[in-house]
Amino acid sequence: MSRLRVLHVVGARPNFMKIAPVMRAFERKGAVEQLLVHTGQHYDDALSRDLFEDLELPKPDMNLGIGSGSHADQTGRTIMGLEPIMIDYDPDWVFTVGDVNSTLAAAIVGAKLGIPIAHVEAGLRSGDFAMPEEINRLVTDRLSSALFTTEPSANENLLSEGVAQDRIHYVGNVMIDTLLRCRERARFLEMPRKLGLFPGKYFAVTLHRPSNVDRADRLAAILSSLVQSAANCNCELVIPFHPRTSARIKEFGLESLVEGVRAVPPLRYLEFLGLMQEAALVLTDSGGIQEETTALGIPCITLRSTTERPVTVTEGTNQLFNGELAELPDVVSEALTRTRDPVFPHLWDGSAAERIADVTVQLGRLSAPDPVTV
């Protein structure tokens, strides 16, 4: 029997952390031919430099160079770029990961061409339709033939939406596969020392979501509360500024609020992982960081009212915060009292990608996607 042909579509930096272990698992199988397409949705050199080296991932076979734009423009141009590639390559499976616009575009093109879609990190739901990612998750899952999930809540979400049980494959978390593979290399970089920080005496922060950074009053209040929180705990504040956040700070004239902050350029994956491992606390509005801090045993405060990763709250080290920002310093102080033990929810064991490869090879070639009915 000829080898399965799998086309992987990635577009944003977290997608690469998720697809790297999957590609390695398929390579070990020896029964799969793979093509990696980078849509170029994340195009900033500072965000992507050295990413392939850090993840030991081959360079993409193709880069569409889509770049920025409105959600409709970015998704539309990605659809147009992917269609001829899928027609020419004629894969048995299209693998799409996460919840970005590239994820959605890959699912739409594959479904319209009659190619089975595999969604890695399926079934996650925040319930917040103001998040573009929530729409991407719902549509991608609706179109997928194989839905690979990370936690029980994802299985429950899919079943409640009418997805057949035999399409849902609870495999674990590929982000944790990557973290476990890379954490010692990250520790070896000694990022705190390189940045002049003392282990356990700094807070690491990431901010990029429009709901937090696109309004001057909201961003100013967050930055002020972060600075006060760190000062109250005699800790430094280190923020690798996302390009979007940097632009908003400059646009809103908020530079004075970050004068006492250790502001650094966007960090490589291994660099930021090394920084997180020695932090006293992480504050974020990211999705994946909620999972990574859980596995590292680092207290995390997520500056959002909802999370699509509830297991990080119910079992892990994560806490949601969307209250009055004047209350954040007290919440931070309380968080520092928590036990610092790594937490590995069921199947977060470093072998999620192996399970994905096993399921895919077992499924083999599907004649055509079987649409979800509700």
Tab-separated table of C-alpha atoms in Angstrom:
chain	number	residue	atom	x	y	z
A	1	MET	CA	0.000	0.000	0.000
A	2	SER	CA	1.342	3.460	-0.899
A	3	ARG	CA	2.149	5.921	1.833
A	4	LEU	CA	-0.467	8.320	3.146
A	5	ARG	CA	-0.041	11.886	1.943
A	6	VAL	CA	-0.539	14.485	4.662
A	7	LEU	CA	-0.565	18.245	4.129
A	8	HIS	CA	0.054	20.308	7.264
A	9	VAL	CA	-1.086	23.942	7.366
A	10	VAL	CA	0.347	26.339	9.963
A	11	GLY	CA	0.179	30.090	10.180
A	12	ALA	CA	0.891	31.430	13.661
A	13	ARG	CA	3.800	30.789	16.006
A	14	PRO	CA	1.905	28.455	18.408
A	15	ASN	CA	0.897	26.321	15.424
A	16	PHE	CA	4.513	25.305	14.937
A	17	MET	CA	4.844	24.106	18.542
A	18	LYS	CA	1.798	21.925	17.925
A	19	ILE	CA	2.710	20.527	14.511
A	20	ALA	CA	6.382	19.757	15.248
A	21	PRO	CA	5.739	16.657	17.400
A	22	VAL	CA	3.039	15.475	14.984
A	23	MET	CA	5.435	15.609	12.038
A	24	ARG	CA	8.098	13.743	14.007
A	25	ALA	CA	5.595	11.065	14.975
A	26	PHE	CA	4.548	10.576	11.356
A	27	GLU	CA	8.187	10.439	10.294
A	28	ARG	CA	8.835	7.657	12.803
A	29	LYS	CA	5.895	5.747	11.366
A	30	GLY	CA	7.571	5.695	7.978
A	31	ALA	CA	4.186	5.281	6.313
A	32	VAL	CA	3.381	8.937	5.708
A	33	GLU	CA	4.561	11.500	3.159
A	34	GLN	CA	4.307	15.053	4.504
A	35	LEU	CA	4.135	18.578	3.093
A	36	LEU	CA	4.377	21.606	5.407
A	37	VAL	CA	2.746	24.860	4.286
A	38	HIS	CA	3.293	28.094	6.229
A	39	THR	CA	0.605	30.623	5.390
A	40	GLY	CA	2.682	33.496	6.738
A	41	GLN	CA	-0.119	34.748	8.999
A	42	HIS	CA	2.537	35.524	11.618
A	43	TYR	CA	5.170	37.246	9.566
A	44	ASP	CA	7.132	39.344	12.066
A	45	ASP	CA	10.770	38.263	11.973
A	46	ALA	CA	11.154	38.836	15.712
A	47	LEU	CA	8.332	36.368	16.447
A	48	SER	CA	9.544	33.645	14.106
A	49	ARG	CA	13.340	33.847	14.193
A	50	ASP	CA	15.076	30.624	15.124
A	51	LEU	CA	11.676	28.939	15.617
A	52	PHE	CA	12.481	26.038	13.335
A	53	GLU	CA	15.839	25.493	15.011
A	54	ASP	CA	14.277	25.628	18.481
A	55	LEU	CA	11.633	23.072	17.533
A	56	GLU	CA	13.951	20.931	15.383
A	57	LEU	CA	11.386	21.324	12.643
A	58	PRO	CA	12.143	21.289	8.911
A	59	LYS	CA	11.671	24.552	7.064
A	60	PRO	CA	8.252	24.819	5.374
A	61	ASP	CA	7.982	23.418	1.888
A	62	MET	CA	5.954	26.495	0.959
A	63	ASN	CA	5.347	29.927	2.482
A	64	LEU	CA	2.328	31.833	1.203
A	65	GLY	CA	3.470	35.124	2.760
A	66	ILE	CA	-0.098	36.203	3.543
A	67	GLY	CA	0.832	38.722	6.239
A	68	SER	CA	-1.603	40.963	8.072
A	69	GLY	CA	-5.032	42.293	7.192
A	70	SER	CA	-8.597	42.159	8.417
A	71	HIS	CA	-9.920	38.751	9.399
A	72	ALA	CA	-11.886	38.461	6.154
A	73	ASP	CA	-8.983	39.640	4.001
A	74	GLN	CA	-6.431	37.391	5.717
A	75	THR	CA	-8.686	34.333	5.629
A	76	GLY	CA	-9.731	34.951	2.028
A	77	ARG	CA	-6.184	35.324	0.729
A	78	THR	CA	-5.149	32.201	2.628
A	79	ILE	CA	-8.007	30.236	1.035
A	80	MET	CA	-6.926	31.410	-2.412
A	81	GLY	CA	-3.306	30.471	-1.715
A	82	LEU	CA	-4.081	27.029	-0.324
A	83	GLU	CA	-6.518	25.822	-2.975
A	84	PRO	CA	-4.026	25.260	-5.833
A	85	ILE	CA	-1.564	23.621	-3.421
A	86	MET	CA	-4.158	21.120	-2.218
A	87	ILE	CA	-5.304	20.398	-5.766
A	88	ASP	CA	-1.735	19.816	-6.919
A	89	TYR	CA	-0.586	17.775	-3.895
A	90	ASP	CA	-3.859	15.822	-3.585
A	91	PRO	CA	-3.347	14.795	0.060
A	92	ASP	CA	-5.189	12.040	1.858
A	93	TRP	CA	-5.459	14.282	4.928
A	94	VAL	CA	-5.193	17.995	5.642
A	95	PHE	CA	-3.913	18.628	9.173
A	96	THR	CA	-4.804	21.950	10.720
A	97	VAL	CA	-3.971	22.983	14.269
A	98	GLY	CA	-5.187	25.470	16.849
A	99	ASP	CA	-7.685	28.239	16.172
A	100	VAL	CA	-6.181	30.991	14.010
A	101	ASN	CA	-7.416	32.228	10.635
A	102	SER	CA	-5.069	29.827	8.843
A	103	THR	CA	-6.719	26.959	10.733
A	104	LEU	CA	-10.132	27.983	9.443
A	105	ALA	CA	-8.916	28.592	5.885
A	106	ALA	CA	-7.320	25.139	5.650
A	107	ALA	CA	-10.508	23.469	6.843
A	108	ILE	CA	-12.683	25.358	4.361
A	109	VAL	CA	-10.474	24.585	1.363
A	110	GLY	CA	-10.025	20.935	2.266
A	111	ALA	CA	-13.731	20.403	2.894
A	112	LYS	CA	-14.723	22.011	-0.412
A	113	LEU	CA	-12.228	19.793	-2.246
A	114	GLY	CA	-13.512	16.662	-0.514
A	115	ILE	CA	-10.313	16.069	1.469
A	116	PRO	CA	-10.655	14.777	5.052
A	117	ILE	CA	-9.653	17.346	7.681
A	118	ALA	CA	-7.853	16.471	10.910
A	119	HIS	CA	-8.064	19.141	13.593
A	120	VAL	CA	-5.439	19.022	16.307
A	121	GLU	CA	-6.640	20.721	19.513
A	122	ALA	CA	-10.310	20.285	18.615
A	123	GLY	CA	-13.319	20.955	20.806
A	124	LEU	CA	-11.971	23.812	22.932
A	125	ARG	CA	-14.624	26.441	23.661
A	126	SER	CA	-14.556	29.691	25.595
A	127	GLY	CA	-18.188	30.597	24.934
A	128	ASP	CA	-16.993	34.101	24.007
A	129	PHE	CA	-18.040	34.911	20.461
A	130	ALA	CA	-16.232	38.250	20.647
A	131	MET	CA	-13.063	36.176	20.195
A	132	PRO	CA	-12.407	35.475	16.498
A	133	GLU	CA	-10.724	32.254	17.586
A	134	GLU	CA	-14.030	30.903	18.931
A	135	ILE	CA	-15.621	31.185	15.492
A	136	ASN	CA	-12.572	29.535	13.918
A	137	ARG	CA	-12.795	26.629	16.378
A	138	LEU	CA	-16.485	26.009	15.772
A	139	VAL	CA	-16.326	26.058	11.978
A	140	THR	CA	-13.130	24.007	11.789
A	141	ASP	CA	-14.573	21.317	14.037
A	142	ARG	CA	-17.787	21.246	12.037
A	143	LEU	CA	-15.803	20.460	8.882
A	144	SER	CA	-13.337	17.966	10.356
A	145	SER	CA	-13.390	14.192	9.966
A	146	ALA	CA	-10.905	13.501	12.793
A	147	LEU	CA	-11.000	15.659	15.905
A	148	PHE	CA	-8.015	15.269	18.228
A	149	THR	CA	-8.773	16.595	21.718
A	150	THR	CA	-6.639	17.642	24.679
A	151	GLU	CA	-9.021	17.467	27.640
A	152	PRO	CA	-12.411	15.998	28.651
A	153	SER	CA	-14.287	19.294	28.282
A	154	ALA	CA	-13.407	19.300	24.577
A	155	ASN	CA	-14.964	15.854	24.120
A	156	GLU	CA	-18.108	17.016	25.918
A	157	ASN	CA	-18.335	20.155	23.768
A	158	LEU	CA	-18.097	18.194	20.536
A	159	LEU	CA	-20.659	15.597	21.578
A	160	SER	CA	-23.097	18.334	22.607
A	161	GLU	CA	-22.659	19.904	19.155
A	162	GLY	CA	-23.617	16.680	17.376
A	163	VAL	CA	-20.199	15.305	16.460
A	164	ALA	CA	-20.219	11.513	16.236
A	165	GLN	CA	-18.267	9.744	18.962
A	166	ASP	CA	-16.140	7.817	16.469
A	167	ARG	CA	-14.719	11.072	15.083
A	168	ILE	CA	-13.479	12.255	18.465
A	169	HIS	CA	-10.042	11.033	19.540
A	170	TYR	CA	-8.879	12.001	23.025
A	171	VAL	CA	-5.096	11.983	22.559
A	172	GLY	CA	-3.662	14.551	24.969
A	173	ASN	CA	-1.821	17.800	24.416
A	174	VAL	CA	0.829	18.209	21.732
A	175	MET	CA	1.913	21.540	23.263
A	176	ILE	CA	3.032	19.545	26.288
A	177	ASP	CA	4.851	17.093	23.996
A	178	THR	CA	6.924	20.046	22.808
A	179	LEU	CA	7.403	21.512	26.275
A	180	LEU	CA	8.662	18.233	27.730
A	181	ARG	CA	11.039	17.784	24.815
A	182	CYS	CA	12.438	21.320	25.080
A	183	ARG	CA	12.394	22.294	28.752
A	184	GLU	CA	15.944	21.214	29.583
A	185	ARG	CA	17.356	22.953	26.516
A	186	ALA	CA	15.421	26.040	27.586
A	187	ARG	CA	16.782	25.858	31.137
A	188	PHE	CA	20.321	25.570	29.757
A	189	LEU	CA	19.943	29.035	28.172
A	190	GLU	CA	19.831	30.600	31.675
A	191	MET	CA	17.501	33.351	30.536
A	192	PRO	CA	17.088	35.023	33.943
A	193	ARG	CA	20.842	35.457	34.242
A	194	LYS	CA	21.101	36.784	30.680
A	195	LEU	CA	18.421	39.379	31.440
A	196	GLY	CA	19.883	40.307	34.817
A	197	LEU	CA	16.988	38.767	36.741
A	198	PHE	CA	16.967	36.668	39.897
A	199	PRO	CA	15.094	33.332	39.622
A	200	GLY	CA	11.822	33.458	41.503
A	201	LYS	CA	11.957	37.245	41.836
A	202	TYR	CA	10.218	38.375	38.667
A	203	PHE	CA	6.844	38.184	36.937
A	204	ALA	CA	6.704	37.268	33.237
A	205	VAL	CA	3.902	38.932	31.265
A	206	THR	CA	2.414	38.511	27.792
A	207	LEU	CA	-0.315	40.768	26.431
A	208	HIS	CA	-1.674	40.856	22.908
A	209	ARG	CA	-5.449	40.337	22.753
A	210	PRO	CA	-7.431	43.255	21.277
A	211	SER	CA	-9.762	43.271	24.303
A	212	ASN	CA	-6.766	44.128	26.497
A	213	VAL	CA	-4.560	46.299	24.310
A	214	ASP	CA	-6.737	48.094	21.761
A	215	ARG	CA	-8.377	50.541	24.223
A	216	ALA	CA	-6.166	53.170	25.799
A	217	ASP	CA	-7.979	53.173	29.147
A	218	ARG	CA	-7.922	49.377	29.456
A	219	LEU	CA	-4.271	49.043	28.492
A	220	ALA	CA	-3.232	51.876	30.809
A	221	ALA	CA	-5.103	50.313	33.735
A	222	ILE	CA	-3.553	46.892	33.084
A	223	LEU	CA	-0.020	48.260	32.887
A	224	SER	CA	-0.464	50.317	36.059
A	225	SER	CA	-1.842	47.318	37.963
A	226	LEU	CA	0.950	45.057	36.753
A	227	VAL	CA	3.605	47.522	37.890
A	228	GLN	CA	1.929	47.904	41.293
A	229	SER	CA	1.531	44.136	41.678
A	230	ALA	CA	5.218	43.522	41.081
A	231	ALA	CA	6.289	46.360	43.381
A	232	ASN	CA	4.108	45.058	46.226
A	233	CYS	CA	5.825	41.662	45.982
A	234	ASN	CA	9.344	43.087	45.574
A	235	CYS	CA	9.561	41.487	42.142
A	236	GLU	CA	10.611	42.803	38.770
A	237	LEU	CA	8.257	42.857	35.808
A	238	VAL	CA	9.562	41.494	32.512
A	239	ILE	CA	7.444	41.839	29.374
A	240	PRO	CA	8.496	40.544	25.948
A	241	PHE	CA	6.332	43.008	24.070
A	242	HIS	CA	4.201	41.655	21.248
A	243	PRO	CA	4.426	43.988	18.207
A	244	ARG	CA	0.716	44.786	18.521
A	245	THR	CA	1.111	45.817	22.160
A	246	SER	CA	4.210	47.903	21.484
A	247	ALA	CA	2.384	49.737	18.716
A	248	ARG	CA	-0.595	50.484	20.955
A	249	ILE	CA	1.582	51.781	23.811
A	250	LYS	CA	3.236	54.192	21.424
A	251	GLU	CA	-0.049	55.153	19.735
A	252	PHE	CA	-1.745	55.881	23.076
A	253	GLY	CA	1.264	57.694	24.551
A	254	LEU	CA	1.640	55.254	27.452
A	255	GLU	CA	5.428	54.993	27.404
A	256	SER	CA	5.746	56.470	30.886
A	257	LEU	CA	3.792	53.535	32.345
A	258	VAL	CA	6.454	51.045	31.296
A	259	GLU	CA	9.526	53.027	32.333
A	260	GLY	CA	10.140	50.704	35.294
A	261	VAL	CA	9.342	47.542	33.354
A	262	ARG	CA	12.027	45.213	32.008
A	263	ALA	CA	10.824	45.472	28.411
A	264	VAL	CA	12.456	43.039	26.007
A	265	PRO	CA	11.890	42.242	22.335
A	266	PRO	CA	9.787	39.184	21.423
A	267	LEU	CA	11.659	36.083	22.568
A	268	ARG	CA	12.354	32.809	20.832
A	269	TYR	CA	10.274	29.840	21.981
A	270	LEU	CA	13.132	28.340	23.999
A	271	GLU	CA	14.012	31.718	25.494
A	272	PHE	CA	10.501	32.376	26.729
A	273	LEU	CA	10.145	28.822	28.002
A	274	GLY	CA	13.355	29.319	29.965
A	275	LEU	CA	12.042	32.614	31.315
A	276	MET	CA	8.740	31.044	32.424
A	277	GLN	CA	10.428	28.162	34.231
A	278	GLU	CA	12.135	30.478	36.721
A	279	ALA	CA	9.337	33.069	37.107
A	280	ALA	CA	7.533	33.612	40.387
A	281	LEU	CA	4.324	34.162	38.441
A	282	VAL	CA	3.089	34.502	34.876
A	283	LEU	CA	0.349	36.926	33.825
A	284	THR	CA	-1.039	36.458	30.341
A	285	ASP	CA	-3.988	36.653	27.978
A	286	SER	CA	-2.653	33.800	25.837
A	287	GLY	CA	-4.192	30.366	25.521
A	288	GLY	CA	-1.188	28.076	25.310
A	289	ILE	CA	0.663	29.712	28.189
A	290	GLN	CA	-2.154	28.618	30.515
A	291	GLU	CA	-1.263	25.030	29.609
A	292	GLU	CA	2.492	25.478	29.761
A	293	THR	CA	2.464	27.072	33.210
A	294	THR	CA	0.264	24.237	34.475
A	295	ALA	CA	2.825	21.671	33.308
A	296	LEU	CA	5.666	23.747	34.761
A	297	GLY	CA	3.942	24.274	38.122
A	298	ILE	CA	4.123	28.082	37.793
A	299	PRO	CA	1.195	30.152	39.130
A	300	CYS	CA	-0.615	31.826	36.243
A	301	ILE	CA	-3.170	34.604	36.160
A	302	THR	CA	-5.051	34.880	32.888
A	303	LEU	CA	-6.373	38.381	32.229
A	304	ARG	CA	-9.625	37.221	30.688
A	305	SER	CA	-13.131	36.358	31.871
A	306	THR	CA	-13.236	33.008	30.082
A	307	THR	CA	-10.895	30.242	29.042
A	308	GLU	CA	-11.193	27.568	26.376
A	309	ARG	CA	-8.832	25.442	28.501
A	310	PRO	CA	-10.801	24.885	31.727
A	311	VAL	CA	-8.627	21.981	32.850
A	312	THR	CA	-5.866	24.514	33.570
A	313	VAL	CA	-8.177	26.077	36.172
A	314	THR	CA	-9.835	22.970	37.620
A	315	GLU	CA	-6.639	20.887	37.794
A	316	GLY	CA	-3.779	23.252	37.031
A	317	THR	CA	-2.126	26.436	38.219
A	318	ASN	CA	-4.244	28.892	36.232
A	319	GLN	CA	-6.664	31.503	37.599
A	320	LEU	CA	-8.943	33.750	35.561
A	321	PHE	CA	-9.094	37.436	36.398
A	322	ASN	CA	-11.374	40.002	34.818
A	323	GLY	CA	-12.305	42.026	37.880
A	324	GLU	CA	-11.475	45.564	38.888
A	325	LEU	CA	-7.832	46.060	38.024
A	326	ALA	CA	-7.273	47.839	41.329
A	327	GLU	CA	-7.822	44.396	42.916
A	328	LEU	CA	-5.132	42.682	40.832
A	329	PRO	CA	-2.246	43.282	43.297
A	330	ASP	CA	-4.135	41.402	46.019
A	331	VAL	CA	-4.946	38.545	43.631
A	332	VAL	CA	-1.281	38.341	42.628
A	333	SER	CA	-0.129	38.223	46.258
A	334	GLU	CA	-2.531	35.370	46.972
A	335	ALA	CA	-1.424	33.472	43.868
A	336	LEU	CA	2.166	33.475	45.094
A	337	THR	CA	1.142	31.378	48.086
A	338	ARG	CA	0.086	28.447	45.921
A	339	THR	CA	2.061	25.207	45.856
A	340	ARG	CA	4.480	25.174	42.934
A	341	ASP	CA	3.995	21.637	41.658
A	342	PRO	CA	3.771	20.636	37.983
A	343	VAL	CA	0.350	19.320	36.978
A	344	PHE	CA	-0.149	16.889	34.118
A	345	PRO	CA	-3.823	16.278	33.323
A	346	HIS	CA	-4.706	12.906	31.830
A	347	LEU	CA	-2.658	12.110	28.695
A	348	TRP	CA	-0.470	15.211	29.032
A	349	ASP	CA	2.440	12.799	29.024
A	350	GLY	CA	4.532	13.729	26.005
A	351	SER	CA	2.996	11.086	23.711
A	352	ALA	CA	-0.036	12.896	22.264
A	353	ALA	CA	1.534	13.116	18.807
A	354	GLU	CA	2.259	9.394	18.785
A	355	ARG	CA	-1.408	8.722	19.455
A	356	ILE	CA	-2.399	11.103	16.646
A	357	ALA	CA	-0.109	9.276	14.207
A	358	ASP	CA	-1.470	5.898	15.312
A	359	VAL	CA	-5.085	6.976	14.799
A	360	THR	CA	-4.392	8.552	11.412
A	361	VAL	CA	-2.574	5.530	10.038
A	362	GLN	CA	-5.321	3.277	11.352
A	363	LEU	CA	-7.995	5.424	9.683
A	364	GLY	CA	-6.025	5.416	6.446
A	365	ARG	CA	-7.663	6.913	3.402
A	366	LEU	CA	-11.228	8.021	3.885
A	367	SER	CA	-13.331	8.080	0.727
A	368	ALA	CA	-14.776	11.499	1.565
A	369	PRO	CA	-15.661	13.546	4.618
A	370	ASP	CA	-18.960	12.603	6.194
A	371	PRO	CA	-20.631	15.909	7.124
A	372	VAL	CA	-21.699	16.424	10.710
A	373	THR	CA	-25.458	16.264	11.163
A	374	VAL	CA	-27.375	17.783	14.066
